[in-house]
C-alpha cells in the first residue's frame, strides 16, 4: 500500500480524470485539501424509501430499483431526453429526468438498484427528480453493505462538479480518510483541552462520515479553529520576524517641516488624528520598524495623518513613498498633498519655504520625460515624498533613503507588494497602511493580523450628514424626480456623481453635436484600450458581479447620452470618467470636475476610492443592486465632504428581497464598520478582501468572517497562536503545526504565482 499523507497529491489517491476535475474546478490539489472540502448538507439516514410518501420540494435520498427507462430526442435541442421510472417494494413510482441521456442510459437498466438523491419536483402531475445524483449497487453483497451504511450514517452531499457527482466525491473522501495513516494534529493538546476541541481526526470523521445521531457541528467548529490557528501562527511568526529587524530611528525635529506644516494647517486636528499622530511619531523614532494599519471612516482624515508622518521622516533626513491603487488616486494624492503643503512643496525653488521639500509623482502611464525626472528625484533624495502607483514597486525605482512607506487602500495590494516596497530601504522602512474601507475585526485579525492597528472613529467637525434613499427605477416619476434633484443641486452651485456598473458601448446614436472638448469619447478609439497592457487595467472599473444578470446593466455611455438628452438637465455640464479613457483624458476630466467646470460626472467605480471634491453634494448610483455594500458605502462617502449636506440616491430595478435588504441596510446606517460586517455576510470573503487577495490560498475556507461566532474563534486562535510563538518561536515541539503552516504557505505562494 502507498503511504498517504495530507500533503500527498490527489493523483496518488484517485485516477487522473477526477483529480484534474477536483483541481481545476474546486482548487483541490492535495489529500488535505479534500479533507477541507466540506459537505453542503446531509441527507437524513433513512429506511428503505416509500416512494408514495414523497412530497414535492423535499430533498430526498431514495433507495429504489429501476423499473424501466426510455429516451427520445428533443425538439430544438441537442442530446436525448432520458426518463427513468423507479419503483420501490410496495409498488410506489418515481420518475427521473435527464436532459442529456448520454452516460446515464447505459447504466440505468431495468432491475438495477441504487441510491438516488435530489429535490422532488412535479411535472405533468407526476413526482420526479431532475438530474439526480445516484449511485448504483453493483451486486447483492455490496447492496447489503451499502444499505446498511445508509441506515447507520447520514449521507453527506458535496457540491458536484461536472461528472463528478456528490456520490463519487463522497467515495473519494471516504477512501482518503481510510488511506491516510495518521491525520495531522496541528493544535497542541493543552490548547485542545482549554478550548474543548475534538481531535482533528475525529472532527474529519464527524464532518464527512457522521453517524446516524451525530451532529457534525463540533467537527466543523474544530476545522474552523484549525484554519484560524494555522493562519494566526503564520501571522505570529511574521510579527516575530519583523520585530527582529532594525529600522533607522527617525527622530522628530523642532522647527522642521512638520512644525511649519502644522502651523499653517487651516483646521484643527481631531482628537483621534492627534492621538494617532503621537503614536506614529513614537514608532517612527524607534529602532523597531513600524508596521501599522490605519483605518477609519471615509473622510475621517487619514491622509492628513499620513502626510504628517511623511513630513516627520523628511525632517529626520529620510524619504517617504505613498503607494496608491489607481492612477486617478495617485494623481489626486499628488495634487492634494502639494496643495496642502503649499509653498512647503517647492523645496529648492524660488519662492519656496526654506524648510520645504519636493513631491514627485510616478505612474505607469506618464511620459518618459516626466518619468525620468521623478525617478531621478527619488534616487537623488531631492524628492521627500514620492507618490505613485504600482510603478513604484518596479526594480529600477530607487530611493536615496526610504524611511516610510505609506500604502493607501491596502486591500487592493497583496502582502507581496508591500514587501517589495519595503525592500527598497537601506534598512527596513517603517510601514503605514491606510484603508478607507472600515475593516471588521475578523478581517483586521486575519488579513492584517501581523500589524498593529489604529482607528480614526470620529469625522472632522463640520462634516455634513448624508441622507440615503433607495429609488425604484421602474417607476418613471421616481426616476424623473432623481434627475430633478440633481438639477436642483447643480442650480445651487453644487456638483453630482452618477455611477454606473459598467462602461458599455458607445452606441450608434451618439450625438456628434456634443462639445468634443468635454466629451473624451470623441477623441479616440474607445474600446480598443479595453484589453490594453496598462498594468493597472485590472484595477479599473472593479465592477460588481458581472455574471448572472439577465437585465442589461446601464453603461456610462448610455447614461451620458440619456442625461444629456434630459430636458431637466438642460444647460448642465456633464462629463464622463472611466478606465478605458487614456490617462491624460482621465486626469483632465478629474481636474475639470474639481474646478467645477463640470457639474455632473458620469463614471464607473473609478471614483470609488479617495476622490475628494468637497463641493459635490449628490451621489446617484445606477443599478445599485449590482454593487457590494462596502462599495456603496465608499461611493456614498464621496459626498457630504464639505459643509454641504450630502444626498445619496440608490437606483435599482431589482425587486428581489436580497437586493432590497442590502440596499435598505446601506440606507439605514452610515456606520462603515457595521456595514462592512453586514457586507461579509452577503458576499464571499474573497470579494471583500479584494481581488488580489482572493482565490486559492489567500482566502478562508471554513471561517465566515461576517459571523460574530467566528470572530470569537479567530480571537481565541490568535491568543493561542501568539502565546505559543512567544514560548516556542521555532515550533520545535510542534512538527504537525510546522507541516500545516508549510502547506498553507505553499498554497499562498502558488496562488501568488498564478496571479502573477
Ligand atoms: P480620508 O483619507 O480618511 O478619506 P482625507 O484625509 O482625505 O480623509 O480627509 C477628507 C477631507 O477632510 C480633506 O479635504 C481633508 O483636508 C479634510 N480634513 C482632514 N482632517 C480634518 C480636520 N481635522 N478638520 C477639518 N477637515 C479635515
Ligand atoms: Mg483618503
Coordinates of N, CA, C and O and ligand atoms in Angstrom, one line a residue, residues 299 301-303 329 333 408-409 434 436 609-611 638 641, ligand 2:
X299 N -13.3 59.8 4.8 CA -13.3 61.3 5.1 C -12.9 61.6 6.5 O -13.0 62.7 7.0
X301 N -10.0 61.7 7.6 CA -8.8 62.5 7.7 C -7.5 61.7 7.8 O -6.5 62.1 8.4
X302 N -7.5 60.5 7.2 CA -6.3 59.6 7.3 C -5.2 60.2 6.5 O -4.0 60.1 6.9
X303 N -5.5 60.9 5.4 CA -4.5 61.4 4.5 C -3.6 62.4 5.2 O -2.4 62.4 5.1
X329 N -6.2 58.0 -8.3 CA -6.0 58.2 -6.9 C -4.5 58.7 -6.6 O -4.3 59.6 -5.8
X333 N -3.8 62.2 -4.9 CA -3.0 62.4 -3.7 C -1.9 63.4 -4.0 O -1.6 64.2 -3.2
X408 N -1.9 53.2 0.5 CA -3.3 53.7 0.6 C -4.2 52.5 0.1 O -3.8 51.9 -0.9
X409 N -5.3 52.3 0.7 CA -6.2 51.4 0.2 C -5.6 50.0 0.1 O -5.7 49.4 -1.0
X434 N -3.0 52.4 5.0 CA -4.3 53.1 5.3 C -5.4 52.3 4.6 O -5.2 52.0 3.4
X436 N -9.6 52.8 3.7 CA -10.7 53.6 3.8 C -12.0 52.8 3.9 O -13.0 53.3 4.3
X609 N -12.7 55.2 -4.7 CA -11.8 55.5 -3.6 C -11.1 56.8 -3.7 O -10.6 57.3 -4.7
X610 N -11.2 57.5 -2.5 CA -10.4 58.6 -2.3 C -10.7 59.9 -3.0 O -10.2 61.0 -2.6
X611 N -11.5 59.9 -4.1 CA -11.7 61.1 -4.8 C -12.4 62.1 -3.9 O -13.3 61.8 -3.2
X638 N -18.2 59.8 -1.1 CA -17.7 60.9 -2.0 C -18.5 62.2 -1.8 O -18.1 63.2 -2.3
X641 N -18.7 65.8 2.0 CA -17.3 66.0 2.5 C -17.1 67.5 2.9 O -16.1 67.8 3.6
Ligands
LIG2 MG1 -8.1 59.2 1.6

